[in-house]
mmCIF file of C-alpha atoms and ligand atoms in Angstrom:
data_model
loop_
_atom_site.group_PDB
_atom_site.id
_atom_site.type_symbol
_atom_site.label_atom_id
_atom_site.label_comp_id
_atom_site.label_asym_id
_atom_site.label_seq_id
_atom_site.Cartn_x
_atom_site.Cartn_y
_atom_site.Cartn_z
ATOM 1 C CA UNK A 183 -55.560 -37.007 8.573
ATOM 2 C CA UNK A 184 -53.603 -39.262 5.837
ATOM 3 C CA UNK A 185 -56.087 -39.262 3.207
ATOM 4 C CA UNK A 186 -56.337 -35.645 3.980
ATOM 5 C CA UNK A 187 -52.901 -34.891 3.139
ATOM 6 C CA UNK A 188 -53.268 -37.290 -0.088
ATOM 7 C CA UNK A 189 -56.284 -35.059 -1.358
ATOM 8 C CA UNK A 190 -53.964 -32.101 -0.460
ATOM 9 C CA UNK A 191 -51.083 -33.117 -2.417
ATOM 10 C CA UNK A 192 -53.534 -33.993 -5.851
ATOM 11 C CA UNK A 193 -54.181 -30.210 -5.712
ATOM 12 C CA UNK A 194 -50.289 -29.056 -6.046
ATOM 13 C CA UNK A 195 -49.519 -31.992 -8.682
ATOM 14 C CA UNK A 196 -52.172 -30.988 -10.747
ATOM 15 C CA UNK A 197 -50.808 -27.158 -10.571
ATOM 16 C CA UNK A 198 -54.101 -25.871 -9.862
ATOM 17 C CA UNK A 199 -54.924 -22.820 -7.608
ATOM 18 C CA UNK A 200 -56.078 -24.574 -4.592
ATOM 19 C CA UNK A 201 -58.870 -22.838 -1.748
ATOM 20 C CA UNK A 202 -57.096 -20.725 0.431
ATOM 21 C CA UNK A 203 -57.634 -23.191 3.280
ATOM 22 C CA UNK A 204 -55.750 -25.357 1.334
ATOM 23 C CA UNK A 205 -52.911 -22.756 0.704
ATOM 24 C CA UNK A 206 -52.579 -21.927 4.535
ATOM 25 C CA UNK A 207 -52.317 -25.450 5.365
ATOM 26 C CA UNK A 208 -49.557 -26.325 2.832
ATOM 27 C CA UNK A 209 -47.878 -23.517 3.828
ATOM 28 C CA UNK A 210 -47.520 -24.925 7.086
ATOM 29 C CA UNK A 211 -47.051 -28.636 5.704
ATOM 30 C CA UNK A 212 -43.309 -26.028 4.212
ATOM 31 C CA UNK A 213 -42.356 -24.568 7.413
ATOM 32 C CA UNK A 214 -42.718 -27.364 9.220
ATOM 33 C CA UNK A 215 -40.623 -29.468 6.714
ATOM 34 C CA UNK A 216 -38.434 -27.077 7.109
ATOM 35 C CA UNK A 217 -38.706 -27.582 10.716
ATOM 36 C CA UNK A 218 -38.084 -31.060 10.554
ATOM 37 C CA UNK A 219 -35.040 -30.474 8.394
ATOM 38 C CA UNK A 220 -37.122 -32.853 5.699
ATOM 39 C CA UNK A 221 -35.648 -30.591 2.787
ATOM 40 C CA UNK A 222 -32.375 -32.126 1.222
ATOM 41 C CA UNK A 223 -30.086 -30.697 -1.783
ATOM 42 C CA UNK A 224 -28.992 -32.944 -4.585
ATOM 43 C CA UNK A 225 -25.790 -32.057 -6.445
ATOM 44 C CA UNK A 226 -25.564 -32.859 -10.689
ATOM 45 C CA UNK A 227 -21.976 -32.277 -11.917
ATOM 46 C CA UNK A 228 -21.438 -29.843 -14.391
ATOM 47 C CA UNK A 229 -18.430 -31.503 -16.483
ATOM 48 C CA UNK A 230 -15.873 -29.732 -19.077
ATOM 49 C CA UNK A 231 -16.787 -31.263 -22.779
ATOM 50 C CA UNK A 232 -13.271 -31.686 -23.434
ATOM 51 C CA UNK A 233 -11.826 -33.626 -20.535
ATOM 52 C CA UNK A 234 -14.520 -34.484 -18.451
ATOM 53 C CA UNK A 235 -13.490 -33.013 -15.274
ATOM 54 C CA UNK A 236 -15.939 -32.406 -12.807
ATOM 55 C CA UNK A 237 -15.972 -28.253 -12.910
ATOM 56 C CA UNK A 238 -18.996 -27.411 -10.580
ATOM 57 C CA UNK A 239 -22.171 -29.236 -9.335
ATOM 58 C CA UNK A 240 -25.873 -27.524 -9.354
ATOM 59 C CA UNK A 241 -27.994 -27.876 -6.433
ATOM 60 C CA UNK A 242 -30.991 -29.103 -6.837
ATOM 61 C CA UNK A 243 -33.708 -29.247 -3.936
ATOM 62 C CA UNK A 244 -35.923 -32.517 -2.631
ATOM 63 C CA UNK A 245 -37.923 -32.959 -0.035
ATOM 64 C CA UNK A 246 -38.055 -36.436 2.097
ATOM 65 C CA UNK A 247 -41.600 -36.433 2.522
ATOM 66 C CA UNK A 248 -42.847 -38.494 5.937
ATOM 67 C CA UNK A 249 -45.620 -40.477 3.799
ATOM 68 C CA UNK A 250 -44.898 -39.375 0.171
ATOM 69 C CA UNK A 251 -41.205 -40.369 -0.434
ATOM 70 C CA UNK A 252 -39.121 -37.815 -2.101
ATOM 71 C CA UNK A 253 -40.247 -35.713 -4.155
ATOM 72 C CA UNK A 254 -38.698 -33.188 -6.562
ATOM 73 C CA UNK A 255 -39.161 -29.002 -6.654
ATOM 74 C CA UNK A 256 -42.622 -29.513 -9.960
ATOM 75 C CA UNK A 257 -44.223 -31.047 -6.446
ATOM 76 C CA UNK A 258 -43.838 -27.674 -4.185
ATOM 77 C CA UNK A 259 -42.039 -25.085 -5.197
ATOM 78 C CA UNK A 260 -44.998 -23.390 -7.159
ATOM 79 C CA UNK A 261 -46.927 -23.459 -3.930
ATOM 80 C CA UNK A 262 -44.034 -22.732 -2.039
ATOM 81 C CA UNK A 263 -43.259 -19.605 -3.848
ATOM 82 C CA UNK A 264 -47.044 -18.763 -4.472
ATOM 83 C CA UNK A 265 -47.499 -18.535 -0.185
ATOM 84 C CA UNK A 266 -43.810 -16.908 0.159
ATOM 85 C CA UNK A 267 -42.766 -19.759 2.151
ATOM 86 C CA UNK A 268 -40.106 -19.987 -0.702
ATOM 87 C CA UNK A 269 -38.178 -17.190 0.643
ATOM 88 C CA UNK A 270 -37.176 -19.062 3.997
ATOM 89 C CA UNK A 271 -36.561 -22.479 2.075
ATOM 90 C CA UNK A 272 -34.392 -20.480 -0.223
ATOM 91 C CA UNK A 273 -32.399 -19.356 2.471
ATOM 92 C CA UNK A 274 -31.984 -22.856 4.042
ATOM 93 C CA UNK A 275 -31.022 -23.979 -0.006
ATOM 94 C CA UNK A 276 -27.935 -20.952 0.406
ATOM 95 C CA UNK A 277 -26.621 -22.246 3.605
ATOM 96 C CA UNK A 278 -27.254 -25.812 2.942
ATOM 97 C CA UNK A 279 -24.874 -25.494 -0.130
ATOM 98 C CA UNK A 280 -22.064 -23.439 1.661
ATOM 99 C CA UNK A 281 -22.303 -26.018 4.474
ATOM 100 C CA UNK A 282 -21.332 -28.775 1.823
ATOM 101 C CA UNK A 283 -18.790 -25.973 0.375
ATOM 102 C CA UNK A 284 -17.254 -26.001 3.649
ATOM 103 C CA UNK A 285 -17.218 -29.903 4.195
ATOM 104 C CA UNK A 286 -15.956 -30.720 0.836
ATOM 105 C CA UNK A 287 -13.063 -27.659 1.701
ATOM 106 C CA UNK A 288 -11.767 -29.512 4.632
ATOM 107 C CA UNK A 289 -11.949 -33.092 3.354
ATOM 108 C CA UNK A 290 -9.177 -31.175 1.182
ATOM 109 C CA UNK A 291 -11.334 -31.875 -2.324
ATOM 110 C CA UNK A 292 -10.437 -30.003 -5.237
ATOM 111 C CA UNK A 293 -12.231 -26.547 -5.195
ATOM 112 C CA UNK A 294 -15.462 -26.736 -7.084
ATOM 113 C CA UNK A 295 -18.336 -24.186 -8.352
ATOM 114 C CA UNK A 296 -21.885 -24.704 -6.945
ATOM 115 C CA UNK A 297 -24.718 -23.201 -8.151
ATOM 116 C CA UNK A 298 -27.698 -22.475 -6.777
ATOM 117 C CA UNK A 299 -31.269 -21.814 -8.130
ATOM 118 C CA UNK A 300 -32.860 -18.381 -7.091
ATOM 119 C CA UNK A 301 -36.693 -17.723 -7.386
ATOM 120 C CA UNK A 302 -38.426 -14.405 -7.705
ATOM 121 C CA UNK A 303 -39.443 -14.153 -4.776
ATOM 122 C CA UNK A 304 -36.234 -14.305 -3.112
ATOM 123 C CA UNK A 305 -34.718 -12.535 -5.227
ATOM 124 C CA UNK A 306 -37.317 -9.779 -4.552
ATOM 125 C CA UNK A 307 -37.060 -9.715 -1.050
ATOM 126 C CA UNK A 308 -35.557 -6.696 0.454
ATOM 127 C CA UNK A 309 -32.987 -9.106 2.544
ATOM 128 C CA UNK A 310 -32.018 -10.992 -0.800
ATOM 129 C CA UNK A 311 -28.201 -9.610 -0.819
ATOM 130 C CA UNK A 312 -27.403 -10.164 3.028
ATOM 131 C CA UNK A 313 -28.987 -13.575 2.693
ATOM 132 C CA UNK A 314 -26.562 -14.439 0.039
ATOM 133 C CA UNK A 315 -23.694 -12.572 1.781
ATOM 134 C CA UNK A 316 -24.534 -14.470 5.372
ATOM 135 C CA UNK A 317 -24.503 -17.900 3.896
ATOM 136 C CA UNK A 318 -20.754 -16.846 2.231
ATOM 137 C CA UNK A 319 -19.450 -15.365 5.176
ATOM 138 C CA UNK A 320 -20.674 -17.901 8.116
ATOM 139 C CA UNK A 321 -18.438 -20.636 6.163
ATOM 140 C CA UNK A 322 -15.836 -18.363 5.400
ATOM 141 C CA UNK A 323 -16.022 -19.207 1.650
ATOM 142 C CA UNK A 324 -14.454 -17.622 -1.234
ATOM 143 C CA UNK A 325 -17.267 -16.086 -3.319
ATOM 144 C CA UNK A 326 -15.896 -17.048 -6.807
ATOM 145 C CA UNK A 327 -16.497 -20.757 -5.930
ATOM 146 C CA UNK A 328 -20.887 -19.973 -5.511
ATOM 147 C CA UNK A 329 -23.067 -18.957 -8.302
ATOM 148 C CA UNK A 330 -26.783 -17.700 -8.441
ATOM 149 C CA UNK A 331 -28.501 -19.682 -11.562
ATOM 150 C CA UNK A 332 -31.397 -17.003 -12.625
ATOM 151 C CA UNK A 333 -33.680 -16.983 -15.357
ATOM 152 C CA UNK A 334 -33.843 -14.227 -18.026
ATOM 153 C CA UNK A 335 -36.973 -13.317 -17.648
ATOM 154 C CA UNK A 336 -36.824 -13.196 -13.742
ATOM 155 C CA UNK A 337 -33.810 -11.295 -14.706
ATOM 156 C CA UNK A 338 -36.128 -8.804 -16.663
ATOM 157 C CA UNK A 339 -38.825 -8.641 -14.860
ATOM 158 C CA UNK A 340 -36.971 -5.813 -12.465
ATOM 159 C CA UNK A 341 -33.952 -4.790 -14.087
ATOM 160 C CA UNK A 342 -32.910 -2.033 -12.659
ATOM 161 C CA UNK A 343 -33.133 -3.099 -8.711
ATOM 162 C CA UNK A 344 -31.549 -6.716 -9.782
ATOM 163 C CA UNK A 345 -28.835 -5.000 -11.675
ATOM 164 C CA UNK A 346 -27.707 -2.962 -7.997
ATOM 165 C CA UNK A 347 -28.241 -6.553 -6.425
ATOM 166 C CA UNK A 348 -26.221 -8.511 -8.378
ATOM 167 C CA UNK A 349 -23.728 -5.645 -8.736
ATOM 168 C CA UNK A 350 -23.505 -5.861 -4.763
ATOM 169 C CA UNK A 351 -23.010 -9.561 -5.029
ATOM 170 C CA UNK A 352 -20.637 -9.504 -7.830
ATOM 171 C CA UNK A 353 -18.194 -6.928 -5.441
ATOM 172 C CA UNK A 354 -17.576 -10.111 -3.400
ATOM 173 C CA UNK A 355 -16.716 -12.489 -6.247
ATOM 174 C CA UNK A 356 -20.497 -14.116 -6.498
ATOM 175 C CA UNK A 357 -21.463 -15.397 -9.719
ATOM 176 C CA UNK A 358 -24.438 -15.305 -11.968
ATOM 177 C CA UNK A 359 -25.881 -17.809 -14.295
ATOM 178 C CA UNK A 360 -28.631 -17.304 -16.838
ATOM 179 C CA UNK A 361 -30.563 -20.054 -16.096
ATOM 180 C CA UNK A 362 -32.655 -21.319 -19.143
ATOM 181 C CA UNK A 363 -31.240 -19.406 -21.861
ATOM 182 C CA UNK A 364 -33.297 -19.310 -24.990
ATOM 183 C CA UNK A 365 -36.934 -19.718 -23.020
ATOM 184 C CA UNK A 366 -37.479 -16.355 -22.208
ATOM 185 C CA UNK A 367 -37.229 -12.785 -22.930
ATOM 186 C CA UNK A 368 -34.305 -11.031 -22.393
ATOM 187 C CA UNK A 369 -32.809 -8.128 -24.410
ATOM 188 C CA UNK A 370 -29.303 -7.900 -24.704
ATOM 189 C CA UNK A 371 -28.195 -4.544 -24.229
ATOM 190 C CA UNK A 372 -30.407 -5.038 -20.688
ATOM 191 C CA UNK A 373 -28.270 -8.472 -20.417
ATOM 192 C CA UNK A 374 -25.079 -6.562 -20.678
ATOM 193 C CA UNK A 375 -25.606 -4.467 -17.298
ATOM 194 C CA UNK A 376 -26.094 -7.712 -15.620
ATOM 195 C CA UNK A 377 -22.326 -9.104 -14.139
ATOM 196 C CA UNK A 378 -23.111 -12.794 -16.227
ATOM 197 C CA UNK A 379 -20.170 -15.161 -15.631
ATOM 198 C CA UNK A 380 -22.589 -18.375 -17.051
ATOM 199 C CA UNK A 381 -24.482 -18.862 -20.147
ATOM 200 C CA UNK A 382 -27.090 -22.193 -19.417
ATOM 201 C CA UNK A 383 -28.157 -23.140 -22.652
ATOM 202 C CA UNK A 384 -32.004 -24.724 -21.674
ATOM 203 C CA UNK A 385 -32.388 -28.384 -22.236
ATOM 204 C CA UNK A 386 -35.032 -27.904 -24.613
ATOM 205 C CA UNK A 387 -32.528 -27.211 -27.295
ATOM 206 C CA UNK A 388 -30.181 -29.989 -26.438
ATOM 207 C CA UNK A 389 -32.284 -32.539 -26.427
ATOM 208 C CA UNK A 390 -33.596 -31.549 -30.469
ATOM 209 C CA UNK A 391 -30.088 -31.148 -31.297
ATOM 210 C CA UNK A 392 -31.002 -33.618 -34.247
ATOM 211 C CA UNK A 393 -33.098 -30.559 -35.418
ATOM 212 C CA UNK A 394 -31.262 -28.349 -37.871
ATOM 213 C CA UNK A 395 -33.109 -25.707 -36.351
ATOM 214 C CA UNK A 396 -31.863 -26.077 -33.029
ATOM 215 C CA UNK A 397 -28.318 -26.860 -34.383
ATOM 216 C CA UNK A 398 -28.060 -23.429 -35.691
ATOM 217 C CA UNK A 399 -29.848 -21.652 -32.628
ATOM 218 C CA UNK A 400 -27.450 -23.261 -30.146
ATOM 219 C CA UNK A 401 -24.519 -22.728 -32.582
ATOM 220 C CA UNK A 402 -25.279 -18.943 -32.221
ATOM 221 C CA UNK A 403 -25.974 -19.141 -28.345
ATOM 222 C CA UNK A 404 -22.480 -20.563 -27.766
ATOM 223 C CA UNK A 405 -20.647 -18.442 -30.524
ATOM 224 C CA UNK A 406 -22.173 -15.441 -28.462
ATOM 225 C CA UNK A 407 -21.731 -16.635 -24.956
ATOM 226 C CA UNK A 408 -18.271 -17.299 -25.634
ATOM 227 C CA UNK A 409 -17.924 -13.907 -27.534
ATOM 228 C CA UNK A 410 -19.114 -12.364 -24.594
ATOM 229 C CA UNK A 411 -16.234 -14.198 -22.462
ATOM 230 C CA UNK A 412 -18.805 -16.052 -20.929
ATOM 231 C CA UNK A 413 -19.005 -19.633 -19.993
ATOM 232 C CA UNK A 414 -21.348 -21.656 -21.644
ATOM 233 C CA UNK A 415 -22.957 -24.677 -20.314
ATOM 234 C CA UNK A 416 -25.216 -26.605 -21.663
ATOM 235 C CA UNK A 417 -27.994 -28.528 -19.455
ATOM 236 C CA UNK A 418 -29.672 -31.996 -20.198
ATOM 237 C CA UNK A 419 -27.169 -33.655 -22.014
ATOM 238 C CA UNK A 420 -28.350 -37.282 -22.230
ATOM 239 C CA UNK A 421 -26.098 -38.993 -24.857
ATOM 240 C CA UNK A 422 -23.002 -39.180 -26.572
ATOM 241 C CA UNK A 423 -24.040 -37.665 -29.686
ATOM 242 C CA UNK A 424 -25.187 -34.549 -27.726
ATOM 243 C CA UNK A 425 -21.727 -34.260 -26.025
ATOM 244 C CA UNK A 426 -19.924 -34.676 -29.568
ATOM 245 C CA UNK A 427 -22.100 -32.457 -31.116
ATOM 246 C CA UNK A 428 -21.853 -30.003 -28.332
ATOM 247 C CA UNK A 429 -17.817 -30.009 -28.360
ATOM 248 C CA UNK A 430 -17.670 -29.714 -31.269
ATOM 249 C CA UNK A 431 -19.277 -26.754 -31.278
ATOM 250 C CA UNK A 432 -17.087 -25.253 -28.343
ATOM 251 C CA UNK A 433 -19.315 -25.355 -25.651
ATOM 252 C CA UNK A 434 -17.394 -25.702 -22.293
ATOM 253 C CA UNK A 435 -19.203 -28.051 -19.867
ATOM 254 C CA UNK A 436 -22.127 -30.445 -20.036
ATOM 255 C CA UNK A 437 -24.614 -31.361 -17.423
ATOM 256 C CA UNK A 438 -27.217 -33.898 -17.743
ATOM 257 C CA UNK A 439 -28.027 -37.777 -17.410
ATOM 258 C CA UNK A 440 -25.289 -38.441 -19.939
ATOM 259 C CA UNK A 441 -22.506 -38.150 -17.231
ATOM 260 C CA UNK A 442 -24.564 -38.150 -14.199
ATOM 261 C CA UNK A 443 -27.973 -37.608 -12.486
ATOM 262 C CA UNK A 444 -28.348 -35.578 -9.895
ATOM 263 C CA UNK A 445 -26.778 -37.597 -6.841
ATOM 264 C CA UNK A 446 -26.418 -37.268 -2.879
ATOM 265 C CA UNK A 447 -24.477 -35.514 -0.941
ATOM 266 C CA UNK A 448 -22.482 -38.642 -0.205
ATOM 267 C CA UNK A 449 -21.940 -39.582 -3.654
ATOM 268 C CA UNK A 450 -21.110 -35.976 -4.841
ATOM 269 C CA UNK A 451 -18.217 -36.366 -2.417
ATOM 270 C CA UNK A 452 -17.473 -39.675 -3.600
ATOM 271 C CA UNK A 453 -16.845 -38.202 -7.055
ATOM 272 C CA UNK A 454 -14.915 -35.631 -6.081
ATOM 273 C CA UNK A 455 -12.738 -37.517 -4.383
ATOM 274 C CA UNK A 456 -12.401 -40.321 -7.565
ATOM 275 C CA UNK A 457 -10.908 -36.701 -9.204
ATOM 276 C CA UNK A 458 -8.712 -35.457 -6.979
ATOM 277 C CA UNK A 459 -7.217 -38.723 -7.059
ATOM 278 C CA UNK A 460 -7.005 -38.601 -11.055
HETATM 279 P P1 C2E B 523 -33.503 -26.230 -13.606
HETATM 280 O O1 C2E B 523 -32.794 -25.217 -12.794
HETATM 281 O O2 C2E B 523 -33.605 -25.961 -15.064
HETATM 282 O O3 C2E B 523 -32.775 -27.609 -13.300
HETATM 283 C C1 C2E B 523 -32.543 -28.615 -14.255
HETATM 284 C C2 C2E B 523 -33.559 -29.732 -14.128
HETATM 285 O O4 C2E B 523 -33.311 -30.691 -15.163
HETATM 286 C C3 C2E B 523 -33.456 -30.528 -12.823
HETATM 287 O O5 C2E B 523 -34.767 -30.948 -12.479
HETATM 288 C C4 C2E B 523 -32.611 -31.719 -13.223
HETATM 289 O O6 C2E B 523 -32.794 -32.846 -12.379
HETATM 290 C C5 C2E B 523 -33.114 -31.976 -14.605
HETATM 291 N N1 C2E B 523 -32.144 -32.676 -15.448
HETATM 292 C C6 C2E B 523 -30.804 -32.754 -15.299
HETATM 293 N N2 C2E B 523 -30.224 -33.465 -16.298
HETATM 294 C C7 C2E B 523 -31.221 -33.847 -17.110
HETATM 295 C C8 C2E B 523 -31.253 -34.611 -18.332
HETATM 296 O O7 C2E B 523 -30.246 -35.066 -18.860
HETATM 297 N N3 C2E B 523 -32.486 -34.794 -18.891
HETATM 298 C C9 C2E B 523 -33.627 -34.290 -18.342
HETATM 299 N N4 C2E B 523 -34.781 -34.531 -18.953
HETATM 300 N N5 C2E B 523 -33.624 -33.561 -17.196
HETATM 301 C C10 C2E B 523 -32.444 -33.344 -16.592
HETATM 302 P P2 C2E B 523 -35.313 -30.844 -10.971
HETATM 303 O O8 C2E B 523 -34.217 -31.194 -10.015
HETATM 304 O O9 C2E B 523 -36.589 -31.590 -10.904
HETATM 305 O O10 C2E B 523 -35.596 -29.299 -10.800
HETATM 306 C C11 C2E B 523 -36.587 -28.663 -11.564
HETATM 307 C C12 C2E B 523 -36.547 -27.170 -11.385
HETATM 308 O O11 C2E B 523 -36.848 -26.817 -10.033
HETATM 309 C C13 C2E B 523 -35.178 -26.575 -11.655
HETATM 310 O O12 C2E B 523 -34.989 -26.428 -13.042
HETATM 311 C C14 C2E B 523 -35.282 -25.260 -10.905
HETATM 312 O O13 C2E B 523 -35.960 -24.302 -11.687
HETATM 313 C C15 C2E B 523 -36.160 -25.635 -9.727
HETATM 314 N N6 C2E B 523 -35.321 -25.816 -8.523
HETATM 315 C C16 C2E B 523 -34.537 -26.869 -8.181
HETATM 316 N N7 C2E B 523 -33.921 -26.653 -7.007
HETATM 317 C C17 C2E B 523 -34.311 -25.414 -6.594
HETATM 318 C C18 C2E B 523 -33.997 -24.607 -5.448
HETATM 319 O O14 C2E B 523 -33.208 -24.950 -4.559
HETATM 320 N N8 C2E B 523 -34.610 -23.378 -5.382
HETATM 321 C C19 C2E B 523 -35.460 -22.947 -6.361
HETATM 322 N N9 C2E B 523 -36.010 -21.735 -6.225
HETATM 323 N N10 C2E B 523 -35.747 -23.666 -7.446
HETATM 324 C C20 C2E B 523 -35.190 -24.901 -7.565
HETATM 325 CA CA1 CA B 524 -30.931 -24.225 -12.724
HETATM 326 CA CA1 CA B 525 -32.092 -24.783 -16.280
HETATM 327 CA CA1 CA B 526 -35.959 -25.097 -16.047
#
């Protein structure tokens, strides 16, 4: 059965379109890891340019596999979204996050932002919005403090029916990032109807930040994010340059190797707790 499950896991890696046989048993290989509880959520801080103060944390999804390690979402979130078996998961991933929400609220820690990625296919689901609103209410937390990274183009892709979601989230303080900004297509008079408190600049631009090119096209991102009131953050910031550069050009927070990787639960809490001491 092990070498099984190795040949299995070459198909996903590779990214191809397994045999539906293969489908329906990885999709079981998901709910049973969900099961199992063998999903975990990693938290990267998200830190303000200036002073370097921890202002929110993304989560970011693992999954302890029993003979594979851990392994990060390139390994099965295609397949998981490609079978649906995202939509659960993506549920756990909400009230995994306002779990820690909750924890870090009565260890008495400094209130922080999380973020949370969203796929299409949860954000398609009819049950998207209660989802969202259970997680939030079960903990008791105060909306402001949870935000929904999306992509543009998943953004897009169904404008109008996102726009009511989003709207309906937005009532109760929940926040929306544009995850990726720069990849994909968006228009911005669409973007405007959206209720956008986060611009995420993508990494690809920060990490050619040497590149006049790039220079200019994140100079414009930022002067337009914060134009739009908007706060911008820019992701995969590996080195001090970057961070200069990125200051200097008024971004507001930086998240990427440079300050941290994403970390454990444990250590998230550990840092948070460095900071509230000063
Ligand atoms: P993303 O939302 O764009 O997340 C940023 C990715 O960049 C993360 O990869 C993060 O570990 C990585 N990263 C952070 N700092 C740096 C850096 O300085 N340099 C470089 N090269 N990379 C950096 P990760 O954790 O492997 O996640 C990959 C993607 O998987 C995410 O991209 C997101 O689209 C998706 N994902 C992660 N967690 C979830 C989840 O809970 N639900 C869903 N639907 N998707 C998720
Ligand atoms: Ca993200
Ligand atoms: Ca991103
Ligand atoms: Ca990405």
């Amino acid at each position: 059965a092990k070498s099984q499950g190795r040949s299995r896991l070459q198909f996903w890696e590779a990214g191809m379109q397994a045999p539906y046989s293969e489908r329906m048993q990885i999709e079981v290989d998901l709910r049973r890891a969900l099961a199992r509880n063998e999903f975990v959520l990693f938290y990267q801080p998200q830190v303000d340019t200036v002073t370097g103060e921890v202002r929110g944390f993304e989560a970011l999804l693992r999954w302890w596999h029993p003979q594979r390690g851990l392994l990060t979402p390139a390994d099965f979130i295609p397949v998981a979204e490609e079978c649906g078996v995202i939509v659960p998961i993506g549920d756990w991933v909400l009230r995994q996050a306002a779990e820690q929400m909750a924890e870090w609220r009565r260890a008495g820690l400094p209130p922080v932002r999380l973020s949370v990625n969203i796929s299409a296919r949860q954000l398609e689901s009819a049950d998207f919005v209660d989802s969202v609103m259970r997680a939030v209410q079960v903990y008791s937390l105060d909306g402001n403090l949870l935000e929904l990274e999306i992509t543009e183009t998943l953004l897009m892709r169904d404008f109008e029916a996102n726009a009511i979601k989003l709207g309906r989230l937005s009532v109760a303080g929940i926040r929306l990032a544009i995850d990726d900004f720069g990849t994909g297509y968006s228009s911005f008079k669409y973007l405007s109807r959206f209720p956008i408190h986060t611009l995420k600049i993508d990494q690809s631009f920060v990490q050619e930040l040497d590149r006049e090119e790039n220079m200019s096209i994140v100079n414009a991102m930022i002067a337009m994010g914060r134009g739009m009131n908007l706060n911008v953050v820019a992701e995969g910031v590996e080195t001090e340059a970057q961070r200069a550069l990125l200051q200097q050009m008024q971004c507001h927070e930086v998240q990427g190797y440079y300050y941290s990787p994403p970390v454990s639960s444990h250590e998230a809490t550990a840092l948070l707790g460095r900071h509230a001491r000063g």
